[in-house]
Tab-separated table of C-alpha atoms in Angstrom:
chain	number	residue	atom	x	y	z
C	1	UNK	CA	116.365	-7.113	-66.213
C	2	UNK	CA	118.915	-4.328	-66.119
C	3	UNK	CA	122.428	-5.051	-64.770
C	4	UNK	CA	122.020	-1.776	-62.756
C	5	UNK	CA	118.984	-3.268	-60.897
C	6	UNK	CA	120.768	-6.428	-60.299
C	7	UNK	CA	123.733	-4.634	-58.727
C	8	UNK	CA	121.484	-2.498	-56.551
C	9	UNK	CA	119.844	-5.586	-55.374
C	10	UNK	CA	123.002	-7.415	-54.597
C	11	UNK	CA	124.117	-4.308	-52.647
C	12	UNK	CA	120.983	-4.383	-50.595
C	13	UNK	CA	121.196	-8.210	-50.321
C	14	UNK	CA	124.782	-7.916	-48.986
C	15	UNK	CA	123.522	-5.716	-46.210
C	16	UNK	CA	120.367	-7.543	-45.209
C	17	UNK	CA	120.845	-11.203	-45.985
C	18	UNK	CA	122.385	-12.475	-42.695
C	19	UNK	CA	120.423	-10.084	-40.537
C	20	UNK	CA	117.251	-11.386	-42.045
C	21	UNK	CA	118.264	-14.873	-41.788
C	22	UNK	CA	118.993	-14.474	-38.093
C	23	UNK	CA	115.679	-12.596	-37.540
C	24	UNK	CA	113.721	-15.535	-39.242
C	25	UNK	CA	115.795	-18.224	-37.466
C	26	UNK	CA	114.957	-16.581	-34.142
C	27	UNK	CA	111.317	-16.791	-34.769
C	28	UNK	CA	110.740	-20.087	-36.637
C	29	UNK	CA	112.183	-23.454	-36.812
C	30	UNK	CA	115.554	-23.967	-38.576
C	31	UNK	CA	113.815	-26.195	-41.249
C	32	UNK	CA	111.522	-23.142	-42.032
C	33	UNK	CA	113.937	-20.348	-41.734
C	34	UNK	CA	115.675	-20.616	-44.987
C	35	UNK	CA	112.502	-21.128	-46.995
C	36	UNK	CA	111.075	-18.080	-45.397
C	37	UNK	CA	114.277	-16.176	-46.220
C	38	UNK	CA	113.859	-17.090	-49.823
C	39	UNK	CA	110.367	-15.689	-49.707
C	40	UNK	CA	111.474	-12.525	-48.099
C	41	UNK	CA	114.297	-12.053	-50.449
C	42	UNK	CA	112.047	-12.609	-53.454
C	43	UNK	CA	109.758	-9.821	-52.169
C	44	UNK	CA	112.741	-7.627	-51.625
C	45	UNK	CA	113.879	-8.342	-55.169
C	46	UNK	CA	110.549	-7.433	-56.705
C	47	UNK	CA	109.970	-4.399	-54.430
C	48	UNK	CA	113.258	-2.816	-53.381
C	49	UNK	CA	112.534	0.196	-55.653
C	50	UNK	CA	110.153	1.210	-52.889
C	51	UNK	CA	112.682	0.723	-50.064
C	52	UNK	CA	113.282	4.050	-48.204
C	53	UNK	CA	116.669	5.243	-48.623
C	54	UNK	CA	118.783	4.668	-45.519
C	55	UNK	CA	116.247	2.430	-44.031
C	56	UNK	CA	116.427	-0.591	-46.249
C	57	UNK	CA	117.071	-3.105	-43.324
C	58	UNK	CA	114.177	-1.848	-41.415
C	59	UNK	CA	112.057	-1.984	-44.442
C	60	UNK	CA	113.191	-5.633	-44.974
C	61	UNK	CA	112.396	-6.459	-41.333
C	62	UNK	CA	108.903	-5.257	-42.133
C	63	UNK	CA	108.636	-7.686	-45.094
C	64	UNK	CA	110.100	-10.442	-42.984
C	65	UNK	CA	107.483	-9.835	-40.309
C	66	UNK	CA	104.645	-10.194	-42.762
C	67	UNK	CA	106.022	-13.274	-44.422
C	68	UNK	CA	106.484	-14.698	-40.945
C	69	UNK	CA	102.970	-13.744	-39.983
C	70	UNK	CA	101.552	-15.330	-43.138
C	71	UNK	CA	103.588	-18.529	-42.381
C	72	UNK	CA	102.288	-18.628	-38.867
C	73	UNK	CA	98.731	-18.132	-40.051
C	74	UNK	CA	99.176	-21.006	-42.420
C	75	UNK	CA	100.704	-23.100	-39.694
C	76	UNK	CA	97.897	-22.143	-37.336
C	77	UNK	CA	95.291	-23.154	-39.809
C	78	UNK	CA	97.081	-26.430	-40.269
C	79	UNK	CA	97.415	-26.937	-36.587
C	80	UNK	CA	93.719	-26.174	-35.910
C	81	UNK	CA	92.756	-28.813	-38.450
C	82	UNK	CA	95.089	-31.385	-36.915
C	83	UNK	CA	94.107	-30.672	-33.480
C	84	UNK	CA	90.500	-30.851	-34.388
C	85	UNK	CA	91.083	-34.248	-35.869
C	86	UNK	CA	93.161	-35.182	-32.951
C	87	UNK	CA	90.861	-33.552	-30.317
C	88	UNK	CA	93.706	-32.230	-28.532
C	89	UNK	CA	94.160	-28.795	-26.928
C	90	UNK	CA	95.634	-26.038	-29.034
C	91	UNK	CA	99.296	-25.323	-28.516
C	92	UNK	CA	101.085	-22.103	-29.429
C	93	UNK	CA	104.678	-21.972	-30.375
C	94	UNK	CA	106.591	-20.394	-27.469
C	95	UNK	CA	110.328	-20.167	-27.005
C	96	UNK	CA	111.738	-23.057	-25.021
C	97	UNK	CA	113.844	-21.460	-22.140
C	98	UNK	CA	116.194	-24.426	-22.443
C	99	UNK	CA	117.070	-23.260	-25.825
C	100	UNK	CA	118.672	-20.074	-24.500
C	101	UNK	CA	121.304	-21.850	-22.395
C	102	UNK	CA	123.421	-19.302	-20.738
C	103	UNK	CA	120.747	-17.296	-18.846
C	104	UNK	CA	117.825	-19.456	-17.971
C	105	UNK	CA	116.402	-16.903	-15.642
C	106	UNK	CA	116.153	-14.262	-18.265
C	107	UNK	CA	115.030	-16.721	-20.897
C	108	UNK	CA	112.260	-17.821	-18.627
C	109	UNK	CA	111.222	-14.206	-17.856
C	110	UNK	CA	111.290	-13.602	-21.600
C	111	UNK	CA	109.194	-16.517	-22.334
C	112	UNK	CA	106.498	-15.414	-19.712
C	113	UNK	CA	105.876	-12.141	-21.526
C	114	UNK	CA	103.271	-11.624	-24.199
C	115	UNK	CA	104.295	-12.125	-27.776
C	116	UNK	CA	104.100	-8.336	-28.370
C	117	UNK	CA	106.428	-7.552	-25.518
C	118	UNK	CA	108.773	-10.317	-26.646
C	119	UNK	CA	108.881	-9.020	-30.168
C	120	UNK	CA	109.635	-5.543	-29.028
C	121	UNK	CA	112.474	-6.613	-26.715
C	122	UNK	CA	113.864	-8.949	-29.406
C	123	UNK	CA	113.887	-6.305	-32.014
C	124	UNK	CA	115.665	-4.016	-29.628
C	125	UNK	CA	118.208	-6.507	-28.202
C	126	UNK	CA	118.670	-9.069	-30.977
C	127	UNK	CA	118.147	-7.034	-34.040
C	128	UNK	CA	119.726	-3.987	-32.228
C	129	UNK	CA	117.086	-1.714	-33.665
C	130	UNK	CA	116.414	1.646	-31.883
C	131	UNK	CA	112.767	2.772	-31.126
C	132	UNK	CA	112.524	4.769	-34.466
C	133	UNK	CA	113.432	1.616	-36.415
C	134	UNK	CA	111.207	-0.630	-34.320
C	135	UNK	CA	108.362	1.800	-35.096
C	136	UNK	CA	109.063	1.532	-38.745
C	137	UNK	CA	108.992	-2.312	-38.607
C	138	UNK	CA	105.947	-2.582	-36.519
C	139	UNK	CA	104.210	0.239	-38.343
C	140	UNK	CA	103.499	2.227	-35.218
C	141	UNK	CA	104.568	5.740	-34.168
C	142	UNK	CA	107.932	6.372	-32.678
C	143	UNK	CA	106.130	7.541	-29.439
C	144	UNK	CA	104.254	4.312	-29.297
C	145	UNK	CA	107.253	2.148	-29.890
C	146	UNK	CA	109.243	3.953	-27.157
C	147	UNK	CA	106.334	3.639	-24.752
C	148	UNK	CA	105.707	0.004	-25.453
C	149	UNK	CA	109.442	-0.810	-25.247
C	150	UNK	CA	109.627	0.844	-21.896
C	151	UNK	CA	106.597	-1.179	-20.647
C	152	UNK	CA	108.073	-4.314	-22.062
C	153	UNK	CA	111.398	-3.643	-20.241
C	154	UNK	CA	109.431	-3.092	-16.989
C	155	UNK	CA	107.425	-6.245	-17.354
C	156	UNK	CA	110.610	-8.235	-18.050
C	157	UNK	CA	112.281	-6.790	-14.904
C	158	UNK	CA	109.227	-7.478	-12.909
C	159	UNK	CA	109.167	-11.106	-14.125
C	160	UNK	CA	112.873	-11.518	-13.207
C	161	UNK	CA	112.232	-9.994	-9.701
C	162	UNK	CA	109.369	-12.347	-9.166
C	163	UNK	CA	111.549	-15.399	-9.977
C	164	UNK	CA	114.114	-14.207	-7.706
C	165	UNK	CA	111.911	-13.697	-4.791
C	166	UNK	CA	110.261	-17.083	-5.449
C	167	UNK	CA	113.515	-18.916	-6.063
C	168	UNK	CA	115.829	-17.592	-3.283
C	169	UNK	CA	113.533	-16.335	-0.641
C	170	UNK	CA	115.525	-13.079	-0.364
C	171	UNK	CA	115.982	-10.016	-2.333
C	172	UNK	CA	118.628	-9.938	-4.914
C	173	UNK	CA	120.573	-6.872	-5.718
C	174	UNK	CA	121.859	-8.325	-9.005
C	175	UNK	CA	120.336	-8.315	-12.448
C	176	UNK	CA	117.657	-5.904	-13.620
C	177	UNK	CA	115.145	-5.723	-10.972
C	178	UNK	CA	114.922	-1.982	-10.514
C	179	UNK	CA	112.435	-0.075	-12.669
C	180	UNK	CA	113.920	0.681	-16.049
Z	1	UNK	CA	120.521	-0.302	-16.632
Z	2	UNK	CA	119.021	-0.337	-20.018
Z	3	UNK	CA	122.260	-1.136	-21.667
Z	4	UNK	CA	122.831	-3.886	-19.265
Z	5	UNK	CA	119.546	-5.404	-19.991
Z	6	UNK	CA	120.102	-5.147	-23.638
Z	7	UNK	CA	123.477	-6.864	-23.459
Z	8	UNK	CA	122.028	-9.454	-21.150
Z	9	UNK	CA	119.259	-10.213	-23.709
Z	10	UNK	CA	121.791	-10.336	-26.491
Z	11	UNK	CA	123.646	-12.989	-24.664
Z	12	UNK	CA	120.585	-15.298	-25.010
Z	13	UNK	CA	120.064	-14.552	-28.739
Z	14	UNK	CA	119.508	-18.091	-30.259
Z	15	UNK	CA	120.929	-16.854	-33.469
Z	16	UNK	CA	124.122	-15.351	-32.166
Z	17	UNK	CA	126.267	-18.408	-32.932
Z	18	UNK	CA	124.595	-19.179	-36.117
Z	19	UNK	CA	127.098	-19.658	-38.836
Z	20	UNK	CA	126.430	-17.628	-42.015
Z	21	UNK	CA	125.158	-19.420	-45.011
Z	22	UNK	CA	128.032	-20.382	-47.244
Z	23	UNK	CA	128.866	-18.007	-50.101
Z	24	UNK	CA	127.996	-20.710	-52.546
Z	25	UNK	CA	124.499	-21.319	-50.947
Z	26	UNK	CA	123.925	-17.605	-50.702
Z	27	UNK	CA	124.836	-16.860	-54.318
Z	28	UNK	CA	122.678	-19.818	-55.600
Z	29	UNK	CA	119.713	-18.469	-53.587
Z	30	UNK	CA	120.280	-14.806	-54.974
Z	31	UNK	CA	120.780	-15.961	-58.481
Z	32	UNK	CA	117.569	-18.045	-58.368
Z	33	UNK	CA	115.607	-14.982	-57.025
Z	34	UNK	CA	117.159	-12.543	-59.502
Z	35	UNK	CA	116.084	-14.852	-62.356
Z	36	UNK	CA	112.493	-14.327	-61.165
Z	37	UNK	CA	110.557	-11.732	-63.249
Z	38	UNK	CA	109.964	-8.610	-61.165
Z	39	UNK	CA	106.583	-8.306	-62.707
Z	40	UNK	CA	105.348	-11.801	-62.210
Z	41	UNK	CA	101.600	-11.704	-61.586
Z	42	UNK	CA	100.412	-11.902	-58.108
Z	43	UNK	CA	98.966	-15.432	-57.349
Z	44	UNK	CA	95.201	-15.221	-57.345
Z	45	UNK	CA	93.863	-16.451	-54.146
Z	46	UNK	CA	90.234	-15.823	-55.129
Z	47	UNK	CA	88.207	-18.825	-54.491
Z	48	UNK	CA	90.654	-20.334	-52.026
Z	49	UNK	CA	88.746	-20.950	-48.828
Z	50	UNK	CA	89.693	-21.362	-45.204
Z	51	UNK	CA	87.172	-22.777	-42.905
Z	52	UNK	CA	87.445	-21.440	-39.401
Z	53	UNK	CA	85.263	-22.026	-36.300
Z	54	UNK	CA	82.911	-19.142	-36.141
Z	55	UNK	CA	79.374	-19.085	-36.994
Z	56	UNK	CA	78.846	-15.598	-38.168
Z	57	UNK	CA	79.776	-15.957	-41.651
Z	58	UNK	CA	81.895	-13.071	-42.521
Z	59	UNK	CA	83.918	-12.591	-45.567
Z	60	UNK	CA	86.436	-9.772	-45.503
Z	61	UNK	CA	87.456	-8.470	-48.843
Z	62	UNK	CA	90.201	-5.890	-48.883
Z	63	UNK	CA	90.545	-3.671	-51.920
Z	64	UNK	CA	94.106	-2.360	-52.162
Z	65	UNK	CA	94.327	1.160	-52.993
Z	66	UNK	CA	97.737	2.054	-51.866
Z	67	UNK	CA	101.089	0.870	-50.591
Z	68	UNK	CA	100.170	-2.530	-49.335
Z	69	UNK	CA	100.728	-3.677	-52.834
Z	70	UNK	CA	104.363	-3.593	-51.540
Z	71	UNK	CA	103.799	-7.085	-50.222
Z	72	UNK	CA	102.303	-8.640	-53.278
Z	73	UNK	CA	104.839	-11.387	-53.492
Z	74	UNK	CA	104.332	-15.118	-53.493
Z	75	UNK	CA	103.324	-15.026	-49.790
Z	76	UNK	CA	101.387	-11.830	-49.651
Z	77	UNK	CA	99.348	-11.516	-46.501
Z	78	UNK	CA	95.592	-11.204	-46.665
Z	79	UNK	CA	95.679	-7.327	-46.301
Z	80	UNK	CA	98.134	-6.894	-49.157
Z	81	UNK	CA	96.464	-8.520	-52.155
Z	82	UNK	CA	95.346	-6.636	-55.088
Z	83	UNK	CA	92.588	-9.151	-55.730
Z	84	UNK	CA	89.524	-9.914	-53.408
Z	85	UNK	CA	90.346	-12.393	-50.802
Z	86	UNK	CA	87.374	-14.359	-49.787
Z	87	UNK	CA	87.411	-16.285	-46.507
Z	88	UNK	CA	84.479	-18.419	-45.545
Z	89	UNK	CA	83.600	-19.334	-42.031
Z	90	UNK	CA	80.808	-20.723	-40.125
Z	91	UNK	CA	80.455	-24.187	-38.915
Z	92	UNK	CA	80.366	-24.204	-35.167
Z	93	UNK	CA	78.651	-22.584	-32.271
Z	94	UNK	CA	79.366	-18.909	-32.208
Z	95	UNK	CA	79.107	-18.713	-28.506
Z	96	UNK	CA	82.044	-21.086	-28.200
Z	97	UNK	CA	84.244	-18.460	-29.679
Z	98	UNK	CA	83.284	-15.569	-27.521
Z	99	UNK	CA	85.793	-14.373	-24.962
Z	100	UNK	CA	85.433	-11.741	-22.460
Z	101	UNK	CA	86.107	-8.345	-23.983
Z	102	UNK	CA	89.208	-6.466	-22.672
Z	103	UNK	CA	91.582	-4.130	-24.398
Z	104	UNK	CA	94.321	-6.814	-24.018
Z	105	UNK	CA	92.209	-9.419	-25.768
Z	106	UNK	CA	91.268	-6.768	-28.367
Z	107	UNK	CA	94.804	-6.380	-29.122
Z	108	UNK	CA	95.521	-10.011	-29.297
Z	109	UNK	CA	92.686	-11.036	-31.542
Z	110	UNK	CA	93.168	-8.280	-34.055
Z	111	UNK	CA	95.429	-8.741	-36.913
Z	112	UNK	CA	93.467	-6.076	-38.702
Z	113	UNK	CA	91.768	-3.142	-36.990
Z	114	UNK	CA	90.315	-0.088	-38.404
Z	115	UNK	CA	87.557	2.534	-38.187
Z	116	UNK	CA	85.446	2.932	-41.356
Z	117	UNK	CA	82.399	4.607	-42.665
Z	118	UNK	CA	79.867	2.525	-44.546
Z	119	UNK	CA	79.614	3.868	-48.133
Z	120	UNK	CA	77.239	1.165	-49.623
Z	121	UNK	CA	75.409	-1.880	-48.784
Z	122	UNK	CA	74.640	-4.130	-51.762
Z	123	UNK	CA	72.999	-7.451	-51.076
Z	124	UNK	CA	75.469	-9.309	-48.738
Z	125	UNK	CA	78.282	-6.860	-49.370
Z	126	UNK	CA	79.049	-3.821	-47.253
Z	127	UNK	CA	81.647	-1.366	-48.422
Z	128	UNK	CA	83.478	0.795	-45.920
Z	129	UNK	CA	85.810	3.745	-46.511
Z	130	UNK	CA	88.604	3.409	-43.990
Z	131	UNK	CA	88.926	6.471	-41.828
Z	132	UNK	CA	91.589	5.247	-39.542
Z	133	UNK	CA	93.864	2.187	-39.611
Z	134	UNK	CA	94.790	1.021	-36.179
Z	135	UNK	CA	96.561	-2.086	-37.411
Z	136	UNK	CA	97.349	-4.281	-40.412
Z	137	UNK	CA	96.931	-2.112	-43.549
Z	138	UNK	CA	96.568	1.079	-45.354
Z	139	UNK	CA	94.009	0.307	-48.005
Z	140	UNK	CA	91.218	2.916	-48.385
Z	141	UNK	CA	88.295	0.533	-48.919
Z	142	UNK	CA	87.207	-2.641	-47.083
Z	143	UNK	CA	84.402	-4.785	-48.241
Z	144	UNK	CA	82.625	-7.164	-45.898
Z	145	UNK	CA	80.738	-9.964	-47.571
Z	146	UNK	CA	78.282	-12.258	-45.754
Z	147	UNK	CA	77.116	-14.948	-48.122
Z	148	UNK	CA	74.311	-15.844	-45.743
Z	149	UNK	CA	72.921	-12.453	-45.556
Z	150	UNK	CA	73.457	-9.152	-43.849
Z	151	UNK	CA	72.322	-10.517	-40.435
Z	152	UNK	CA	75.367	-12.714	-40.287
Z	153	UNK	CA	77.756	-9.860	-40.383
Z	154	UNK	CA	79.431	-9.164	-37.038
Z	155	UNK	CA	76.915	-10.852	-34.945
Z	156	UNK	CA	73.869	-9.297	-36.504
Z	157	UNK	CA	74.897	-5.715	-36.126
Z	158	UNK	CA	73.106	-3.774	-38.869
Z	159	UNK	CA	75.129	-1.504	-41.234
Z	160	UNK	CA	73.876	1.880	-42.093
Z	161	UNK	CA	75.317	4.007	-44.901
Z	162	UNK	CA	77.078	6.933	-43.514
Z	163	UNK	CA	77.615	5.407	-40.059
Z	164	UNK	CA	81.005	4.603	-38.575
Z	165	UNK	CA	82.176	1.151	-37.371
Z	166	UNK	CA	85.142	-0.102	-35.678
Z	167	UNK	CA	86.160	-3.524	-37.162
Z	168	UNK	CA	88.769	-6.051	-36.194
Z	169	UNK	CA	89.621	-9.230	-38.101
Z	170	UNK	CA	91.791	-12.311	-37.721
Z	171	UNK	CA	92.607	-14.735	-40.500
Z	172	UNK	CA	90.631	-12.506	-42.771
Z	173	UNK	CA	87.393	-12.973	-40.740
Z	174	UNK	CA	85.622	-10.329	-38.755
Z	175	UNK	CA	85.783	-10.737	-35.009
Z	176	UNK	CA	82.519	-10.061	-33.274
Z	177	UNK	CA	81.621	-10.705	-29.667
Z	178	UNK	CA	82.178	-7.039	-28.966
Z	179	UNK	CA	85.454	-6.823	-30.829
Z	180	UNK	CA	83.815	-5.087	-33.756
Z	181	UNK	CA	80.677	-2.886	-33.898
Z	182	UNK	CA	79.281	0.678	-34.358
Z	183	UNK	CA	81.880	3.251	-33.423
Z	184	UNK	CA	81.119	4.505	-29.985
Z	185	UNK	CA	83.278	6.619	-27.616
Z	186	UNK	CA	83.864	3.644	-25.428
Z	187	UNK	CA	84.845	1.140	-28.178
Z	188	UNK	CA	87.014	3.803	-29.903
Z	189	UNK	CA	88.701	4.446	-26.598
Z	190	UNK	CA	89.384	0.738	-26.265
Z	191	UNK	CA	90.828	0.658	-29.751
Z	192	UNK	CA	93.101	3.609	-29.031
Z	193	UNK	CA	94.422	1.954	-25.911
Z	194	UNK	CA	94.816	-1.427	-27.492
Z	195	UNK	CA	96.658	-0.261	-30.480
Z	196	UNK	CA	98.587	2.674	-28.936
């Protein structure tokens, strides 16, 4: 292995290591996140020659997304088997609003969205990606990413507004209840 | 408003307070990875079987012809393997798996979605040239294999060479119950809406 390749990988790793670790820890259990990170970094190591210049992080998120999807498929197969044996209803992993602490209203609203909407909003707000980068990660057009993100924001706002009208019995002028 | 929402969401980021891995841990991991040969052979998953609860036995084999080789690492997803991936199914009542068709369900059940033209049918294998990928891959050829015979493919839909089909799959298994079938304007419109 050339030293040059090693140096290039270290440069990329320096940039993406912690963002990828946070990405994975947001979407899996702490016990799994570091193992998944090792899988992602291994793929990055093998394939970083293919990384588009200037978009390395988004490219790595794409890899992480696939590794995570693979992990979930594996978990799902295992879960189906266990649940079949236990004859219990299927349960999906969904974020627990209690985990989000400081803003349970928003956490509840976020948890109420579809997985696709959540993923868009999380990529936007947690990974701080712009629509063109989100499009790259999700392998969709920039136009589709922009439209979907807009709809996801609207649904989040609607969910928050619904909570407020149920919870307080009056309209609140706070937060993000207006159309976005 | 948008910035406010973004900032508010960022405040509930569960990873925001996560301490970074120690330099020692990070370096150990990277060193271990860098000692891995770049050209290590892709694990061969041929022959590994996953039993899932659908009755229409469908085996989806994806022949990689392009960039999906990108993800040929240790945990390569089904669509990204260079070698045929065979997934067997078919133990339970197929009707138990049918759900009402909608574009939302279509989007939900499809890890893989494409439109392809049948190029050959040989025994229990149907080869399709992919015309459009809606989700999940960029290979140019997909092979469906029904070990129990052609009638088991996609709920008994016959495949004709030269005809176009819209196919979705999950866990490497073709979805039927209306979620795959001959390409019609209505089904194509549903695909375009679901995967916009």
